[in-house]
PDB file of C-alpha atoms and ligand atoms in Angstrom:
ATOM      1  CA  MET W   1      -0.292   0.196  -0.074  1.00 48.00           C
ATOM      2  CA  PRO W   2       1.182   3.412  -0.950  1.00 55.00           C
ATOM      3  CA  LYS W   3       2.611   5.646   1.938  1.00 70.00           C
ATOM      4  CA  LYS W   4       0.183   8.389   2.406  1.00 83.00           C
ATOM      5  CA  ILE W   5       1.496  11.630   1.732  1.00 91.00           C
ATOM      6  CA  TRP W   6       1.187  15.014   4.490  1.00 94.00           C
ATOM      7  CA  ARG W   7       0.690  17.756   2.859  1.00 96.00           C
ATOM      8  CA  VAL W   8       0.634  21.008   5.306  1.00 97.00           C
ATOM      9  CA  VAL W   9      -3.760  21.150   5.764  1.00 96.00           C
ATOM     10  CA  ASP W  10      -3.170  17.672   6.713  1.00 96.00           C
ATOM     11  CA  LEU W  11      -0.906  18.188   9.157  1.00 97.00           C
ATOM     12  CA  LEU W  12      -2.593  21.166  10.627  1.00 97.00           C
ATOM     13  CA  ASP W  13      -6.255  19.449  10.802  1.00 97.00           C
ATOM     14  CA  TRP W  14      -4.976  16.849  12.066  1.00 97.00           C
ATOM     15  CA  THR W  15      -2.813  18.003  14.982  1.00 98.00           C
ATOM     16  CA  SER W  16      -5.410  20.478  15.837  1.00 98.00           C
ATOM     17  CA  GLN W  17      -8.006  17.804  16.441  1.00 98.00           C
ATOM     18  CA  TYR W  18      -5.751  15.834  17.980  1.00 98.00           C
ATOM     19  CA  PHE W  19      -4.991  18.829  20.620  1.00 98.00           C
ATOM     20  CA  GLU W  20      -8.546  19.675  20.885  1.00 98.00           C
ATOM     21  CA  GLN W  21      -8.962  16.482  21.787  1.00 98.00           C
ATOM     22  CA  ASN W  22      -6.143  16.289  24.379  1.00 98.00           C
ATOM     23  CA  ALA W  23      -7.934  19.383  25.892  1.00 97.00           C
ATOM     24  CA  ILE W  24      -4.956  21.980  24.853  1.00 97.00           C
ATOM     25  CA  PRO W  25      -6.035  25.631  24.670  1.00 95.00           C
ATOM     26  CA  ASN W  26      -6.279  27.225  21.392  1.00 97.00           C
ATOM     27  CA  PRO W  27      -4.752  23.786  19.240  1.00 98.00           C
ATOM     28  CA  ARG W  28      -5.133  25.689  16.027  1.00 97.00           C
ATOM     29  CA  LEU W  29      -2.700  28.208  16.417  1.00 97.00           C
ATOM     30  CA  ASP W  30      -0.787  25.945  19.077  1.00 98.00           C
ATOM     31  CA  ALA W  31      -0.187  23.261  15.416  1.00 98.00           C
ATOM     32  CA  GLU W  32       0.529  26.372  13.395  1.00 97.00           C
ATOM     33  CA  VAL W  33       3.586  27.762  15.361  1.00 97.00           C
ATOM     34  CA  LEU W  34       4.779  23.851  15.540  1.00 98.00           C
ATOM     35  CA  LEU W  35       4.375  23.209  12.023  1.00 98.00           C
ATOM     36  CA  GLY W  36       5.649  27.008  11.037  1.00 97.00           C
ATOM     37  CA  HIS W  37       9.102  26.995  13.591  1.00 97.00           C
ATOM     38  CA  LEU W  38       9.209  23.472  12.297  1.00 96.00           C
ATOM     39  CA  LEU W  39       8.992  24.020   8.490  1.00 97.00           C
ATOM     40  CA  GLY W  40      10.772  27.275   9.280  1.00 96.00           C
ATOM     41  CA  LYS W  41       7.625  29.663   7.968  1.00 96.00           C
ATOM     42  CA  SER W  42       5.849  31.728   9.304  1.00 94.00           C
ATOM     43  CA  ARG W  43       1.903  31.108   9.847  1.00 91.00           C
ATOM     44  CA  LEU W  44       0.662  33.093   6.645  1.00 94.00           C
ATOM     45  CA  GLN W  45       3.148  31.415   4.710  1.00 95.00           C
ATOM     46  CA  LEU W  46       2.776  27.839   6.323  1.00 95.00           C
ATOM     47  CA  TYR W  47      -1.319  28.988   3.703  1.00 93.00           C
ATOM     48  CA  LEU W  48       0.223  30.257   1.367  1.00 95.00           C
ATOM     49  CA  ASP W  49       1.946  26.263   1.291  1.00 94.00           C
ATOM     50  CA  PHE W  50      -1.132  24.459   1.911  1.00 93.00           C
ATOM     51  CA  GLU W  51      -0.872  21.780  -0.626  1.00 95.00           C
ATOM     52  CA  MET W  52       2.727  21.107   0.229  1.00 96.00           C
ATOM     53  CA  PRO W  53       4.318  17.953   1.258  1.00 96.00           C
ATOM     54  CA  VAL W  54       5.920  17.315   4.303  1.00 95.00           C
ATOM     55  CA  PHE W  55       8.259  14.191   4.051  1.00 93.00           C
ATOM     56  CA  SER W  56       9.537  11.860   6.653  1.00 90.00           C
ATOM     57  CA  GLU W  57      12.705  14.109   8.236  1.00 94.00           C
ATOM     58  CA  HIS W  58      10.081  16.772   9.353  1.00 95.00           C
ATOM     59  CA  LEU W  59       7.400  14.532  10.426  1.00 95.00           C
ATOM     60  CA  THR W  60       9.664  12.371  12.667  1.00 95.00           C
ATOM     61  CA  PRO W  61      10.625  16.162  14.903  1.00 97.00           C
ATOM     62  CA  PHE W  62       6.824  17.424  14.250  1.00 97.00           C
ATOM     63  CA  ARG W  63       5.725  14.174  16.393  1.00 97.00           C
ATOM     64  CA  GLU W  64       7.939  15.302  19.138  1.00 98.00           C
ATOM     65  CA  LEU W  65       6.706  18.479  19.241  1.00 98.00           C
ATOM     66  CA  ILE W  66       2.910  17.180  19.601  1.00 98.00           C
ATOM     67  CA  LYS W  67       3.929  14.718  22.178  1.00 98.00           C
ATOM     68  CA  LYS W  68       6.135  17.210  24.096  1.00 98.00           C
ATOM     69  CA  ARG W  69       2.817  19.720  23.960  1.00 98.00           C
ATOM     70  CA  ILE W  70       0.449  16.868  24.728  1.00 98.00           C
ATOM     71  CA  ALA W  71       2.299  16.208  27.563  1.00 98.00           C
ATOM     72  CA  ARG W  72       1.834  20.348  27.977  1.00 98.00           C
ATOM     73  CA  THR W  73       5.255  21.939  28.020  1.00 98.00           C
ATOM     74  CA  PRO W  74       4.320  25.383  26.864  1.00 98.00           C
ATOM     75  CA  VAL W  75       4.493  26.212  23.039  1.00 98.00           C
ATOM     76  CA  SER W  76       6.922  29.202  22.939  1.00 98.00           C
ATOM     77  CA  TYR W  77       9.665  26.626  25.185  1.00 98.00           C
ATOM     78  CA  LEU W  78       9.363  24.353  22.130  1.00 98.00           C
ATOM     79  CA  THR W  79      10.156  26.814  20.091  1.00 98.00           C
ATOM     80  CA  ASN W  80      12.685  29.242  21.811  1.00 98.00           C
ATOM     81  CA  ARG W  81      10.950  32.426  20.847  1.00 97.00           C
ATOM     82  CA  LYS W  82       8.541  34.643  22.203  1.00 97.00           C
ATOM     83  CA  GLU W  83       7.222  37.624  20.188  1.00 95.00           C
ATOM     84  CA  PHE W  84       7.090  40.735  22.864  1.00 96.00           C
ATOM     85  CA  MET W  85       6.182  44.718  21.747  1.00 96.00           C
ATOM     86  CA  SER W  86       7.127  43.289  18.022  1.00 95.00           C
ATOM     87  CA  LEU W  87      10.943  42.083  19.426  1.00 97.00           C
ATOM     88  CA  GLU W  88      11.900  38.273  19.632  1.00 97.00           C
ATOM     89  CA  PHE W  89      13.092  36.966  22.278  1.00 98.00           C
ATOM     90  CA  TYR W  90      14.622  33.592  23.331  1.00 98.00           C
ATOM     91  CA  VAL W  91      13.306  31.567  25.775  1.00 98.00           C
ATOM     92  CA  ASP W  92      13.046  28.520  27.527  1.00 98.00           C
ATOM     93  CA  GLU W  93      12.752  26.808  31.238  1.00 98.00           C
ATOM     94  CA  ARG W  94      15.194  28.857  32.874  1.00 98.00           C
ATOM     95  CA  VAL W  95      12.544  31.585  32.444  1.00 98.00           C
ATOM     96  CA  LEU W  96       8.939  33.262  32.703  1.00 98.00           C
ATOM     97  CA  ILE W  97       7.424  33.273  29.348  1.00 98.00           C
ATOM     98  CA  PRO W  98       7.119  37.027  29.577  1.00 98.00           C
ATOM     99  CA  ARG W  99       3.301  37.764  29.917  1.00 95.00           C
ATOM    100  CA  PRO W 100       0.957  41.255  27.724  1.00 91.00           C
ATOM    101  CA  GLU W 101       0.147  42.437  31.453  1.00 90.00           C
ATOM    102  CA  THR W 102       3.791  42.887  31.352  1.00 96.00           C
ATOM    103  CA  GLU W 103       3.631  44.758  28.040  1.00 95.00           C
ATOM    104  CA  GLN W 104       1.273  47.946  30.224  1.00 94.00           C
ATOM    105  CA  LEU W 105       4.188  48.180  33.041  1.00 96.00           C
ATOM    106  CA  ILE W 106       6.443  49.089  29.893  1.00 97.00           C
ATOM    107  CA  GLU W 107       3.908  51.545  28.004  1.00 96.00           C
ATOM    108  CA  THR W 108       3.837  53.981  31.661  1.00 96.00           C
ATOM    109  CA  ILE W 109       7.401  53.979  32.366  1.00 97.00           C
ATOM    110  CA  LEU W 110       7.771  55.430  28.141  1.00 96.00           C
ATOM    111  CA  THR W 111       4.946  57.427  28.230  1.00 95.00           C
ATOM    112  CA  THR W 112       5.847  59.283  31.847  1.00 93.00           C
ATOM    113  CA  GLN W 113       7.329  62.288  30.948  1.00 83.00           C
ATOM    114  CA  THR W 114      11.291  63.074  31.613  1.00 84.00           C
ATOM    115  CA  ASP W 115      12.857  65.829  31.130  1.00 84.00           C
ATOM    116  CA  LYS W 116      16.927  64.111  31.250  1.00 94.00           C
ATOM    117  CA  PRO W 117      18.071  60.356  30.481  1.00 96.00           C
ATOM    118  CA  GLN W 118      16.475  58.092  33.525  1.00 97.00           C
ATOM    119  CA  ARG W 119      18.737  56.110  35.680  1.00 97.00           C
ATOM    120  CA  LEU W 120      16.511  52.596  36.263  1.00 98.00           C
ATOM    121  CA  LEU W 121      17.356  49.444  37.817  1.00 98.00           C
ATOM    122  CA  GLU W 122      15.190  46.312  37.187  1.00 98.00           C
ATOM    123  CA  LEU W 123      14.875  43.706  39.900  1.00 98.00           C
ATOM    124  CA  GLY W 124      13.999  40.012  38.199  1.00 98.00           C
ATOM    125  CA  THR W 125      14.902  40.202  35.027  1.00 98.00           C
ATOM    126  CA  GLY W 126      14.365  36.655  33.857  1.00 98.00           C
ATOM    127  CA  SER W 127      14.357  37.003  30.276  1.00 98.00           C
ATOM    128  CA  GLY W 128      15.283  40.468  30.339  1.00 98.00           C
ATOM    129  CA  VAL W 129      12.471  41.444  28.224  1.00 98.00           C
ATOM    130  CA  ILE W 130      11.370  44.694  30.035  1.00 98.00           C
ATOM    131  CA  ALA W 131      15.097  46.287  30.432  1.00 98.00           C
ATOM    132  CA  THR W 132      15.502  45.387  26.458  1.00 98.00           C
ATOM    133  CA  ILE W 133      13.034  47.063  25.843  1.00 98.00           C
ATOM    134  CA  LEU W 134      13.385  50.213  28.029  1.00 98.00           C
ATOM    135  CA  ALA W 135      16.935  50.160  26.100  1.00 98.00           C
ATOM    136  CA  VAL W 136      15.873  49.812  22.681  1.00 98.00           C
ATOM    137  CA  HIS W 137      13.454  52.458  22.803  1.00 97.00           C
ATOM    138  CA  GLN W 138      15.679  54.726  25.155  1.00 97.00           C
ATOM    139  CA  PRO W 139      19.142  54.094  23.770  1.00 97.00           C
ATOM    140  CA  GLU W 140      20.486  56.943  26.643  1.00 97.00           C
ATOM    141  CA  TRP W 141      19.373  55.546  29.810  1.00 97.00           C
ATOM    142  CA  ASP W 142      21.201  53.995  31.589  1.00 97.00           C
ATOM    143  CA  ILE W 143      19.827  50.753  32.902  1.00 98.00           C
ATOM    144  CA  THR W 144      21.125  47.739  35.812  1.00 98.00           C
ATOM    145  CA  ALA W 145      19.444  44.539  35.728  1.00 98.00           C
ATOM    146  CA  THR W 146      19.532  41.889  37.860  1.00 98.00           C
ATOM    147  CA  ASP W 147      18.519  38.677  39.046  1.00 98.00           C
ATOM    148  CA  LEU W 148      18.386  35.848  41.483  1.00 98.00           C
ATOM    149  CA  SER W 149      19.217  33.149  38.979  1.00 98.00           C
ATOM    150  CA  GLU W 150      22.536  33.311  37.643  1.00 98.00           C
ATOM    151  CA  ASP W 151      20.537  30.583  34.996  1.00 98.00           C
ATOM    152  CA  ALA W 152      17.811  33.490  34.075  1.00 98.00           C
ATOM    153  CA  LEU W 153      20.738  36.070  33.377  1.00 98.00           C
ATOM    154  CA  ALA W 154      22.468  33.746  30.883  1.00 98.00           C
ATOM    155  CA  VAL W 155      18.803  34.589  28.621  1.00 98.00           C
ATOM    156  CA  ALA W 156      18.657  37.527  29.455  1.00 98.00           C
ATOM    157  CA  GLN W 157      21.902  38.643  28.421  1.00 98.00           C
ATOM    158  CA  LYS W 158      21.881  36.646  25.049  1.00 98.00           C
ATOM    159  CA  ASN W 159      18.169  38.879  24.397  1.00 98.00           C
ATOM    160  CA  ALA W 160      20.538  42.172  25.383  1.00 98.00           C
ATOM    161  CA  GLU W 161      23.242  40.988  22.737  1.00 98.00           C
ATOM    162  CA  THR W 162      20.108  40.170  20.150  1.00 98.00           C
ATOM    163  CA  HIS W 163      19.043  43.740  20.307  1.00 98.00           C
ATOM    164  CA  ALA W 164      22.228  45.521  20.749  1.00 98.00           C
ATOM    165  CA  CYS W 165      22.396  46.668  24.074  1.00 97.00           C
ATOM    166  CA  THR W 166      24.617  45.008  25.836  1.00 97.00           C
ATOM    167  CA  THR W 167      26.929  48.247  26.553  1.00 97.00           C
ATOM    168  CA  GLN W 168      23.256  49.796  27.571  1.00 98.00           C
ATOM    169  CA  ILE W 169      22.619  47.456  30.056  1.00 98.00           C
ATOM    170  CA  GLU W 170      25.157  45.969  33.295  1.00 98.00           C
ATOM    171  CA  PHE W 171      23.221  42.336  34.200  1.00 98.00           C
ATOM    172  CA  LEU W 172      24.105  41.818  38.032  1.00 98.00           C
ATOM    173  CA  SER W 173      23.238  38.426  40.334  1.00 98.00           C
ATOM    174  CA  GLY W 174      21.794  38.619  43.269  1.00 98.00           C
ATOM    175  CA  ASP W 175      18.723  39.157  45.690  1.00 98.00           C
ATOM    176  CA  LEU W 176      17.058  42.205  45.279  1.00 98.00           C
ATOM    177  CA  PHE W 177      19.173  45.166  46.238  1.00 97.00           C
ATOM    178  CA  GLU W 178      22.314  43.591  47.513  1.00 97.00           C
ATOM    179  CA  PRO W 179      23.878  43.017  44.398  1.00 97.00           C
ATOM    180  CA  ILE W 180      23.522  47.243  44.521  1.00 96.00           C
ATOM    181  CA  LYS W 181      24.431  47.387  47.913  1.00 94.00           C
ATOM    182  CA  ALA W 182      27.836  45.944  47.233  1.00 94.00           C
ATOM    183  CA  ILE W 183      29.078  48.000  44.413  1.00 90.00           C
ATOM    184  CA  ASN W 184      27.379  51.290  46.192  1.00 88.00           C
ATOM    185  CA  PRO W 185      28.063  50.208  50.118  1.00 84.00           C
ATOM    186  CA  ASN W 186      27.846  54.104  50.480  1.00 83.00           C
ATOM    187  CA  GLY W 187      24.059  53.997  48.798  1.00 78.00           C
ATOM    188  CA  GLU W 188      25.527  56.759  46.472  1.00 77.00           C
ATOM    189  CA  ALA W 189      23.287  54.263  43.795  1.00 75.00           C
ATOM    190  CA  GLN W 190      19.944  56.602  43.616  1.00 94.00           C
ATOM    191  CA  PHE W 191      17.686  55.357  40.293  1.00 97.00           C
ATOM    192  CA  ASP W 192      15.518  57.577  39.036  1.00 97.00           C
ATOM    193  CA  TRP W 193      12.878  54.121  38.093  1.00 98.00           C
ATOM    194  CA  ILE W 194      13.093  50.847  40.272  1.00 98.00           C
ATOM    195  CA  VAL W 195      11.152  48.279  38.403  1.00 98.00           C
ATOM    196  CA  CYS W 196       9.960  44.839  38.850  1.00 98.00           C
ATOM    197  CA  ASN W 197       7.171  42.311  37.749  1.00 98.00           C
ATOM    198  CA  PRO W 198       7.824  39.870  40.776  1.00 98.00           C
ATOM    199  CA  PRO W 199       6.752  36.246  41.670  1.00 98.00           C
ATOM    200  CA  TYR W 200       3.507  37.174  42.962  1.00 98.00           C
ATOM    201  CA  VAL W 201       1.596  33.605  43.088  1.00 97.00           C
ATOM    202  CA  LYS W 202       0.680  32.767  46.727  1.00 96.00           C
ATOM    203  CA  LYS W 203       2.305  28.995  47.114  1.00 93.00           C
ATOM    204  CA  THR W 204      -1.282  27.668  48.346  1.00 93.00           C
ATOM    205  CA  GLU W 205      -2.231  28.037  44.493  1.00 94.00           C
ATOM    206  CA  TRP W 206      -0.380  25.919  43.420  1.00 91.00           C
ATOM    207  CA  ASP W 207      -3.185  23.437  42.401  1.00 92.00           C
ATOM    208  CA  SER W 208      -4.858  26.036  40.932  1.00 93.00           C
ATOM    209  CA  LEU W 209      -2.606  26.557  38.064  1.00 95.00           C
ATOM    210  CA  SER W 210      -2.800  25.196  34.326  1.00 95.00           C
ATOM    211  CA  PRO W 211      -0.065  22.420  34.305  1.00 96.00           C
ATOM    212  CA  ASP W 212       1.812  24.876  31.814  1.00 97.00           C
ATOM    213  CA  VAL W 213       3.295  26.859  33.907  1.00 97.00           C
ATOM    214  CA  ARG W 214       3.257  24.625  37.224  1.00 96.00           C
ATOM    215  CA  ASP W 215       5.636  22.363  35.623  1.00 97.00           C
ATOM    216  CA  TYR W 216       7.382  24.167  32.742  1.00 98.00           C
ATOM    217  CA  GLU W 217       7.748  27.947  34.239  1.00 98.00           C
ATOM    218  CA  PRO W 218      10.305  28.419  37.387  1.00 98.00           C
ATOM    219  CA  GLU W 219       9.490  27.742  40.091  1.00 97.00           C
ATOM    220  CA  ILE W 220      11.375  30.802  41.493  1.00 97.00           C
ATOM    221  CA  ALA W 221      10.030  33.160  38.891  1.00 98.00           C
ATOM    222  CA  LEU W 222       5.996  31.985  40.121  1.00 98.00           C
ATOM    223  CA  PHE W 223       5.984  31.495  43.954  1.00 97.00           C
ATOM    224  CA  ALA W 224       6.048  34.396  46.665  1.00 98.00           C
ATOM    225  CA  GLY W 225       5.111  32.805  49.844  1.00 96.00           C
ATOM    226  CA  ASP W 226       1.796  31.955  51.562  1.00 94.00           C
ATOM    227  CA  ASP W 227       0.086  35.130  50.735  1.00 95.00           C
ATOM    228  CA  GLY W 228       1.528  36.196  47.415  1.00 97.00           C
ATOM    229  CA  LEU W 229       3.323  39.202  49.098  1.00 98.00           C
ATOM    230  CA  ALA W 230       6.363  38.568  50.303  1.00 98.00           C
ATOM    231  CA  VAL W 231       9.112  40.130  47.857  1.00 98.00           C
ATOM    232  CA  ILE W 232       6.553  42.723  46.778  1.00 98.00           C
ATOM    233  CA  ARG W 233       6.332  43.721  50.588  1.00 98.00           C
ATOM    234  CA  ARG W 234      10.205  43.467  50.727  1.00 98.00           C
ATOM    235  CA  LEU W 235      10.917  46.006  47.794  1.00 98.00           C
ATOM    236  CA  ILE W 236       8.095  48.289  49.010  1.00 98.00           C
ATOM    237  CA  ALA W 237      10.077  48.833  52.632  1.00 98.00           C
ATOM    238  CA  GLU W 238      13.182  49.106  50.376  1.00 97.00           C
ATOM    239  CA  ALA W 239      13.377  51.187  47.204  1.00 97.00           C
ATOM    240  CA  PRO W 240      13.277  54.283  49.170  1.00 96.00           C
ATOM    241  CA  GLU W 241      15.915  53.532  49.876  1.00 95.00           C
ATOM    242  CA  TYR W 242      17.806  53.285  46.240  1.00 96.00           C
ATOM    243  CA  LEU W 243      15.433  55.807  44.468  1.00 97.00           C
ATOM    244  CA  ALA W 244      16.784  59.496  44.004  1.00 96.00           C
ATOM    245  CA  PRO W 245      14.229  62.794  44.700  1.00 95.00           C
ATOM    246  CA  ASN W 246      11.019  62.131  42.527  1.00 95.00           C
ATOM    247  CA  GLY W 247      12.396  58.039  41.964  1.00 97.00           C
ATOM    248  CA  ASN W 248       9.785  55.606  40.519  1.00 98.00           C
ATOM    249  CA  LEU W 249       8.905  52.275  41.763  1.00 98.00           C
ATOM    250  CA  ILE W 250       6.788  50.544  39.497  1.00 98.00           C
ATOM    251  CA  LEU W 251       5.617  46.377  39.920  1.00 98.00           C
ATOM    252  CA  GLU W 252       3.171  44.523  38.257  1.00 98.00           C
ATOM    253  CA  ILE W 253       1.035  43.075  40.691  1.00 98.00           C
ATOM    254  CA  GLY W 254      -1.567  39.989  41.263  1.00 96.00           C
ATOM    255  CA  GLU W 255      -5.225  40.904  40.444  1.00 93.00           C
ATOM    256  CA  THR W 256      -6.723  40.719  43.443  1.00 94.00           C
ATOM    257  CA  GLN W 257      -3.647  42.149  44.930  1.00 97.00           C
ATOM    258  CA  SER W 258      -4.377  45.748  44.784  1.00 97.00           C
ATOM    259  CA  ASP W 259      -5.766  47.708  47.764  1.00 97.00           C
ATOM    260  CA  THR W 260      -3.232  45.331  50.159  1.00 97.00           C
ATOM    261  CA  VAL W 261      -0.645  46.472  47.934  1.00 98.00           C
ATOM    262  CA  ARG W 262      -2.348  50.102  48.318  1.00 97.00           C
ATOM    263  CA  THR W 263      -1.634  50.169  51.854  1.00 97.00           C
ATOM    264  CA  LEU W 264       1.635  48.895  52.341  1.00 98.00           C
ATOM    265  CA  ILE W 265       2.314  51.592  49.924  1.00 98.00           C
ATOM    266  CA  ASN W 266       0.400  54.901  52.303  1.00 97.00           C
ATOM    267  CA  THR W 267       1.788  53.499  55.418  1.00 96.00           C
ATOM    268  CA  GLU W 268       5.679  53.762  53.735  1.00 97.00           C
ATOM    269  CA  PRO W 269       6.464  57.682  54.787  1.00 96.00           C
ATOM    270  CA  ALA W 270       8.464  57.709  51.826  1.00 96.00           C
ATOM    271  CA  TYR W 271       6.339  57.510  49.812  1.00 98.00           C
ATOM    272  CA  CYS W 272       4.255  60.982  48.488  1.00 97.00           C
ATOM    273  CA  SER W 273       1.859  59.547  45.912  1.00 97.00           C
ATOM    274  CA  CYS W 274       1.197  56.110  45.174  1.00 97.00           C
ATOM    275  CA  GLU W 275      -1.536  55.152  41.412  1.00 97.00           C
ATOM    276  CA  LEU W 276      -2.450  51.806  40.321  1.00 96.00           C
ATOM    277  CA  VAL W 277      -2.401  51.512  36.504  1.00 94.00           C
ATOM    278  CA  LYS W 278      -4.877  49.081  34.935  1.00 92.00           C
ATOM    279  CA  ASP W 279      -4.320  46.647  31.955  1.00 86.00           C
ATOM    280  CA  TYR W 280      -6.352  45.727  29.111  1.00 81.00           C
ATOM    281  CA  ALA W 281      -8.563  43.437  30.573  1.00 86.00           C
ATOM    282  CA  GLU W 282      -9.743  46.617  32.997  1.00 90.00           C
ATOM    283  CA  LYS W 283      -7.511  45.288  35.646  1.00 93.00           C
ATOM    284  CA  GLU W 284      -5.402  46.922  38.632  1.00 95.00           C
ATOM    285  CA  ARG W 285      -2.007  44.798  37.251  1.00 97.00           C
ATOM    286  CA  ILE W 286       0.304  47.832  38.108  1.00 97.00           C
ATOM    287  CA  VAL W 287       1.616  50.012  40.662  1.00 98.00           C
ATOM    288  CA  LEU W 288       3.710  53.148  40.397  1.00 98.00           C
ATOM    289  CA  ALA W 289       5.115  54.975  43.719  1.00 98.00           C
ATOM    290  CA  ARG W 290       6.969  58.045  44.094  1.00 97.00           C
ATOM    291  CA  VAL W 291       9.410  59.368  47.105  1.00 97.00           C
ATOM    292  CA  SER W 292       9.382  62.856  47.026  1.00 92.00           C
TER     293      SER W 292
HETATM  294  C1  SAM M 301       7.848  36.743  36.952  1.00 87.21           C
HETATM  295  S1  SAM M 301       9.931  36.773  37.163  1.00 87.21           S
HETATM  296  C2  SAM M 301       9.756  37.930  36.017  1.00 87.21           C
HETATM  297  C3  SAM M 301      10.867  38.084  34.793  1.00 87.21           C
HETATM  298  C4  SAM M 301      10.403  39.163  34.002  1.00 87.21           C
HETATM  299  N1  SAM M 301      11.494  40.676  33.946  1.00 87.21           N
HETATM  300  C5  SAM M 301       9.303  39.195  32.927  1.00 87.21           C
HETATM  301  O1  SAM M 301       8.524  40.436  33.474  1.00 87.21           O
HETATM  302  O2  SAM M 301       9.101  38.058  31.998  1.00 87.21           O
HETATM  303  C6  SAM M 301      10.422  37.215  38.334  1.00 87.21           C
HETATM  304  C7  SAM M 301      11.458  37.462  38.399  1.00 87.21           C
HETATM  305  O3  SAM M 301      12.648  37.777  39.365  1.00 87.21           O
HETATM  306  C8  SAM M 301      13.368  36.512  40.161  1.00 87.21           C
HETATM  307  N2  SAM M 301      13.498  36.682  41.489  1.00 87.21           N
HETATM  308  C9  SAM M 301      12.934  35.908  42.309  1.00 87.21           C
HETATM  309  N3  SAM M 301      13.184  36.196  43.187  1.00 87.21           N
HETATM  310  C10 SAM M 301      14.545  36.862  43.325  1.00 87.21           C
HETATM  311  C11 SAM M 301      14.889  37.748  44.294  1.00 87.21           C
HETATM  312  N4  SAM M 301      14.468  37.577  45.901  1.00 87.21           N
HETATM  313  N5  SAM M 301      15.974  38.888  43.709  1.00 87.21           N
HETATM  314  C12 SAM M 301      15.837  39.025  42.621  1.00 87.21           C
HETATM  315  N6  SAM M 301      15.350  38.491  41.583  1.00 87.21           N
HETATM  316  C13 SAM M 301      14.429  37.171  41.942  1.00 87.21           C
HETATM  317  C14 SAM M 301      13.232  34.939  39.473  1.00 87.21           C
HETATM  318  O4  SAM M 301      14.154  34.711  38.694  1.00 87.21           O
HETATM  319  C15 SAM M 301      11.932  35.730  37.953  1.00 87.21           C
HETATM  320  O5  SAM M 301      13.062  35.390  36.881  1.00 87.21           O
END
């Protein structure tokens, strides 16, 4: 019996159906992204080449990708790519996959009026998306990016290299402000911005997370104690020491945390204002606090 010739269209139909049967969210999109990745084609090109036959040199690795996706490996870890604010980033299991909410954080910084190049510190840079995008948009700014995870810093550095901003971003490893204190023991590090998308998931929420997140993304990037506020509390308390006059602390927070975070900021005398910014889904996900 002649072997079946698989065309692009057959593979997409079969795979999306199989993903759907296995409760994979966005089955068609995932099938297209994975096949496009393997064939080196954009999703549009796949549609233009719908009738193109696909041979065993690609069928075998495609089967492997399907198996991994069924085991809930996130698509971005399978392709090692994530597009974010129109730029391409390398990602793997060492870093959190950047989320759309974080675009709002970056846009809030970029749309705030400034009269001189800013000195900005990003804590917990992960894949480096925040620091890299800010560097690309503001080449005059002086940026420092840190992470507790050396593994994550290696990914961030790779992304900074790809986007030609390694000379603009200084990468340091360590726990929150410790690396800053280490290079400036007398406290002369004065930043106009301290930015962080911290871990903010409650330990107790582990069971309720999707397996894509729970089983693959780094725990250190997700969880922050029993109430999810362990890192945020430290950031609010410690940031004023490192902020210049009129400097800003800007954080991404969980969707149920805005009231508690507002109270934490209002009870810290160093801050003179606190603003909550809503995301595209009308949830208060960004907090901007200023010192006088
Ligand atoms: C939610 S991820 C954010 C990653 C990236 N900035 C983004 O927005 O996609 C949090 C990052 O903070 C880092 N992190 C967690 N605890 C930390 C700590 N105490 N000090 C420094 N970095 C920390 C994690 O390794 C992780 O890369």
